Coordinates of C-alpha atoms and ligand atoms in Angstrom, one line a residue:
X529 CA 175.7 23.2 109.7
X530 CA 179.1 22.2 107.7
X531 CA 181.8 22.9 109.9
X532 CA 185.5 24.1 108.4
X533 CA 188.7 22.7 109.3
X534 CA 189.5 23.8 112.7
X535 CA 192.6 26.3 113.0
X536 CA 194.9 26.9 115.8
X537 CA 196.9 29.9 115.6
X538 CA 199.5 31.3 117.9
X539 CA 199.9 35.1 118.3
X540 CA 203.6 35.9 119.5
X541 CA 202.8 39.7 119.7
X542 CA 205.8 41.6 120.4
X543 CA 207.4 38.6 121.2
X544 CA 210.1 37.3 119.4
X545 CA 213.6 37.1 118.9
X546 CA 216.3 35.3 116.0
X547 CA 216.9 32.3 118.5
X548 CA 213.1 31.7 119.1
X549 CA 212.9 30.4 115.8
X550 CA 213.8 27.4 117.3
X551 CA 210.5 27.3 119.0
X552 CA 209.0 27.2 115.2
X553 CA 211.4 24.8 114.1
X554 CA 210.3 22.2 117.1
X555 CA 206.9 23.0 115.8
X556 CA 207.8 22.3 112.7
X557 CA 209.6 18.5 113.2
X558 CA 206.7 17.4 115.5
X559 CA 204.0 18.0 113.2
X560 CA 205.9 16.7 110.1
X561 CA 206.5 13.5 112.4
X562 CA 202.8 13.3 113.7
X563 CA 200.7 15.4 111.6
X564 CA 197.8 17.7 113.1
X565 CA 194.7 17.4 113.0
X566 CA 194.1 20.8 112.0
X567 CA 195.7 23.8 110.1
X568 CA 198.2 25.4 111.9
X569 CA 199.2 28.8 111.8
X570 CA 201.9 31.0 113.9
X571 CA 202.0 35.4 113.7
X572 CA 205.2 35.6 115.0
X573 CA 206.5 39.9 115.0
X574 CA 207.0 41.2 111.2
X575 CA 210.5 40.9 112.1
X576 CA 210.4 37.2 111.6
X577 CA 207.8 36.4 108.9
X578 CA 210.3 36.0 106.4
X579 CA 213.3 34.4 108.5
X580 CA 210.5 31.6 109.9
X581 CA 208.9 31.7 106.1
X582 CA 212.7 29.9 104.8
X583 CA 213.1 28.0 107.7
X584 CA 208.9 26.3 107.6
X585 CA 209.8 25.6 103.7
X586 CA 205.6 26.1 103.2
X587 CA 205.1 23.0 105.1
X588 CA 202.3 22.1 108.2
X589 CA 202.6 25.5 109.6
X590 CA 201.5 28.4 107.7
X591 CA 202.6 32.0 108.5
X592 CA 200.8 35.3 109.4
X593 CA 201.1 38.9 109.9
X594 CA 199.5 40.3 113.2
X595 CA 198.6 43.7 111.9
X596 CA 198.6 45.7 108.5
X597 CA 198.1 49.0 107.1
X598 CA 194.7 49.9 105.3
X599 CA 196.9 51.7 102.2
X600 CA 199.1 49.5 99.5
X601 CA 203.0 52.0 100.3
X602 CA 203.5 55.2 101.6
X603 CA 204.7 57.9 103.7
X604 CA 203.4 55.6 107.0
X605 CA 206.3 55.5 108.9
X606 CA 206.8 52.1 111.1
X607 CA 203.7 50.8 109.3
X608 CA 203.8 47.5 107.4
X609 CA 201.4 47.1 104.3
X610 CA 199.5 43.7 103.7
X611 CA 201.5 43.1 100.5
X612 CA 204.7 43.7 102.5
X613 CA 203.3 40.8 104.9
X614 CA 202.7 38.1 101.7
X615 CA 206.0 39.2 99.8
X616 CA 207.5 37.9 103.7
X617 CA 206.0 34.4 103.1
X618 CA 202.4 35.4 105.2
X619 CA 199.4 34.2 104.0
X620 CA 197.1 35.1 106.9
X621 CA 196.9 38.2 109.2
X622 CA 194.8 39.3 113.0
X623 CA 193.1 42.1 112.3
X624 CA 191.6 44.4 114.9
X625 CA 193.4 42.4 117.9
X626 CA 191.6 44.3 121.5
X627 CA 195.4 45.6 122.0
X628 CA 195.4 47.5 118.8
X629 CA 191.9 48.7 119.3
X630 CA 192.7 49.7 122.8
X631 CA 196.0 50.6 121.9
X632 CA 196.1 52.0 119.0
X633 CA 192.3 53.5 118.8
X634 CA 191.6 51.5 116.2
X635 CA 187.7 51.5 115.0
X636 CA 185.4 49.3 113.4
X637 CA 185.9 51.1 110.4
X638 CA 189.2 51.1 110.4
X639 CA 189.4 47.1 111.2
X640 CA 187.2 46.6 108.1
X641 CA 189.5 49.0 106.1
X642 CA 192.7 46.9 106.5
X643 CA 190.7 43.5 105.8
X644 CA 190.1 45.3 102.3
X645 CA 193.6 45.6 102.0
X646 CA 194.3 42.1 103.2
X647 CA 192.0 40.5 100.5
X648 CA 193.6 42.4 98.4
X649 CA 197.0 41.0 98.7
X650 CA 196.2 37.4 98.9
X651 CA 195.4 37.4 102.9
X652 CA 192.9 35.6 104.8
X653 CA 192.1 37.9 107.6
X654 CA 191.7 36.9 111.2
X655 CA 188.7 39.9 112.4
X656 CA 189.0 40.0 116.3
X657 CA 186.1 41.0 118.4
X658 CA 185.7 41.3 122.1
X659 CA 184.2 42.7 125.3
X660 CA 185.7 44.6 127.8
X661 CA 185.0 43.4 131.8
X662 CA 182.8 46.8 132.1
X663 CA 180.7 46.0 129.2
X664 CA 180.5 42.1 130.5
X665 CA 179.4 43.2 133.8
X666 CA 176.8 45.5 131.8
X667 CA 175.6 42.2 130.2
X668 CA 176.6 43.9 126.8
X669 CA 178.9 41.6 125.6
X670 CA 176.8 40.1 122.9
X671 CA 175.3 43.3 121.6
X672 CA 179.4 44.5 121.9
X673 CA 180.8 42.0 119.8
X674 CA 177.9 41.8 117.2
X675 CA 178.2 45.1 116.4
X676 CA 181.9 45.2 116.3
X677 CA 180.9 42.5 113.3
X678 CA 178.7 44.4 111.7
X679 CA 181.4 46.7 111.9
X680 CA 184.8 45.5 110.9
X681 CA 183.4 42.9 108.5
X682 CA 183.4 44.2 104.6
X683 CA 181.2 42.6 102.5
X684 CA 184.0 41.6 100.4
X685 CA 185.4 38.7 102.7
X686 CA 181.7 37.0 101.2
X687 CA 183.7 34.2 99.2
X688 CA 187.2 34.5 100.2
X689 CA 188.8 32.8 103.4
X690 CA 188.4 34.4 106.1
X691 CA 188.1 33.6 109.8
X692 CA 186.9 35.5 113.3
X693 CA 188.5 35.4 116.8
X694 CA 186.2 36.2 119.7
X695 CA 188.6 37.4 122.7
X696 CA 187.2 38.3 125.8
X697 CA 189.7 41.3 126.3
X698 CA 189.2 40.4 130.1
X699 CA 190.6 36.7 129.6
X700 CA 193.5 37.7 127.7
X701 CA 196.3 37.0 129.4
X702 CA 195.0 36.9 132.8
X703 CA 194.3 33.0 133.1
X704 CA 190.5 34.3 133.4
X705 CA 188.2 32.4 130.6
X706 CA 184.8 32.9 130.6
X707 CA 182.3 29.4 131.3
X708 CA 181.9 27.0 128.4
X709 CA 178.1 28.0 127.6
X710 CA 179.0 31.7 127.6
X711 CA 181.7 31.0 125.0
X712 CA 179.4 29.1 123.3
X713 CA 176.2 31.7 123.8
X714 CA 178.8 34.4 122.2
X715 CA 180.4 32.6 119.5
X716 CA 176.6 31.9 118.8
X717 CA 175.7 35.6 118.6
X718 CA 178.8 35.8 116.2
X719 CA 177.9 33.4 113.7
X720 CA 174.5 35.3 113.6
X721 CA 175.7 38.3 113.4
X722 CA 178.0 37.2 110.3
X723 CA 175.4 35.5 108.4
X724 CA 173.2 38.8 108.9
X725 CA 175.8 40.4 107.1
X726 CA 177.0 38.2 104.6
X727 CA 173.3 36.0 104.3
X728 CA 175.0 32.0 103.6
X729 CA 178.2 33.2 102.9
X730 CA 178.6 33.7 106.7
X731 CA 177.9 30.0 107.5
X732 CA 181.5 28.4 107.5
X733 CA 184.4 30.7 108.6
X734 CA 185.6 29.2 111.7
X735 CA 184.7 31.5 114.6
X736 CA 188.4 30.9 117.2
X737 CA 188.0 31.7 120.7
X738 CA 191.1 33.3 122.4
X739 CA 191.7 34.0 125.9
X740 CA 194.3 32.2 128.2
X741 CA 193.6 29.0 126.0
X742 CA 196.0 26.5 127.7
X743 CA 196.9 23.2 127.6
X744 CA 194.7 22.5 130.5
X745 CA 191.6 23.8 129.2
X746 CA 192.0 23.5 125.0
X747 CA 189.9 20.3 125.0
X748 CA 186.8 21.8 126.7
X749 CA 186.8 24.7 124.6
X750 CA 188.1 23.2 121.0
X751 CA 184.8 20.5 122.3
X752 CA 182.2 23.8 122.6
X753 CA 179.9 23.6 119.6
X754 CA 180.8 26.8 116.8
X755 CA 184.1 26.9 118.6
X756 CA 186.2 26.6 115.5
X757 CA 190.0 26.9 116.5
X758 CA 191.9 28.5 119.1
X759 CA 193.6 32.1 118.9
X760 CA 196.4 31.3 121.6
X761 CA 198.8 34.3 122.8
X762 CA 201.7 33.3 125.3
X763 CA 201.4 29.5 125.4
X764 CA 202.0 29.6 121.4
X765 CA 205.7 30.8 122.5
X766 CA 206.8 27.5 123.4
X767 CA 206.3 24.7 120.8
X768 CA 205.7 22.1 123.4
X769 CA 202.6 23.8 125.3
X770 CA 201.1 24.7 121.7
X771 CA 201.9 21.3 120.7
X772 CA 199.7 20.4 123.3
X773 CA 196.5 22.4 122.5
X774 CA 196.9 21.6 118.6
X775 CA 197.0 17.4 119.7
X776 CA 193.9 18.7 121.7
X777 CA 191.8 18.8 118.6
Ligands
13P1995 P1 196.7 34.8 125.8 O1 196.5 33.4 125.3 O2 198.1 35.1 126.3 O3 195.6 35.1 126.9 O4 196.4 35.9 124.6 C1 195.3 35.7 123.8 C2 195.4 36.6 122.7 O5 195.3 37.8 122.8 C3 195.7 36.0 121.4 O6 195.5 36.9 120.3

């Protein structure tokens, strides 16, 4: 099967202050001096999309939103709309992260919702799925996460970029990660899941696994077959440790 690019993208959550543009700007310098061997992509808070969009110039790191409203402007208060997110200098977003669905009670529905409104401004959506421990220790995990495809994947992504993140919501940030074949078995499950919805047009989005990816263990999981990228949360804060999972490629 033709395999994408792979993408490694780094999820600050609500991390992130002025001086931690530094941290992109190290990024920055070492991949202009030693280019990657993938794409490269940091969500730092919406607070920073534009401030890091100036300072990356459009260069090897490319910018995205973590989160976005379902409607184009209005009376949402604290929301930010996906057009808001690409007039910042985004030009990806994480859709329907476990902590917003957890969090936040968002839905399939409403996951598939804001990825409409994504395409719509020019984003290429990152859809997260992911099992809870309860529904691992159920052995439900793959039925879980194949329906949350089914789910919170429009048609409409058939065509456009587009990629998924499968994050065990038990391995994220605990420094748990589940076994290399049962990454693989899921991300598997996945990539059926997507071409039963979208028939051939679901045969190249990269499918990232996230999960307490380190630098320790990127290469064994970057090496598991349909494992197309990484979705890294707190060891994409320091430019040095992500460094060392993109060079893991
Ligand atoms: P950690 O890498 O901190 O486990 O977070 C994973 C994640 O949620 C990325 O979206």
């Amino acid at each position: 099967m033709k395999q994408s690019v792979k993408l490694i993208a780094g999820n600050w959550k609500m991390n992130g202050l002025g001086r931690d543009l530094a941290e992109a700007e190290a990024l920055k310098l070492a991949l202009e001096a030693d280019p990657a061997a993938c794409r490269v992509v940091l969500c730092p808070p919406a607070t920073l999309i534009e401030r890091m969009a100036r300072l990356l110039g459009g260069g090897a790191v490319e910018l995205g939103g973590q989160d976005c409203h379902a409607s184009t402007a209005g009376a949402f208060t604290g929301s930010v709309s996906a057009g808001m997110l690409t007039d910042a200098g985004a030009r990806l977003v994480i859709l329907g992260h476990s902590e917003r669905r957890a969090g936040f009670g968002e839905s399939d529905a409403d996951v598939a919702a804001k990825t409409e409104a994504a395409l719509a401004a020019g984003l290429e959506p990152i859809i997260c799925v992911g099992e809870t421990l309860e529904q691992r220790e159920a052995g439900e995990a793959i039925a879980v996460v194949s329906r949350q495809v089914a789910g919170s994947v429009p048609m409409s992504v058939a065509g456009r970029p587009f990629a998924l993140a499968y994050e065990p919501v038990w391995a994220i940030g605990t420094g748990l990660t589940p076994t290399l074949e049962e990454i693989e078995a899921v991300h598997r499950a996945v990539r059926l899941a997507l071409q039963g919805r979208l028939g051939a047009a679901g045969d190249v989005a990269p499918i990232l696994y996230g999960g307490s990816v380190k630098p320790a263990n990127a290469a064994d999981i970057l090496a598991v077959p349909e494992v197309g990228g990484a979705l890294v949360g707190g060891a994409s804060l320091k430019a040095n440790d992500f460094l060392d999972i993109i060079r893991a490629v």
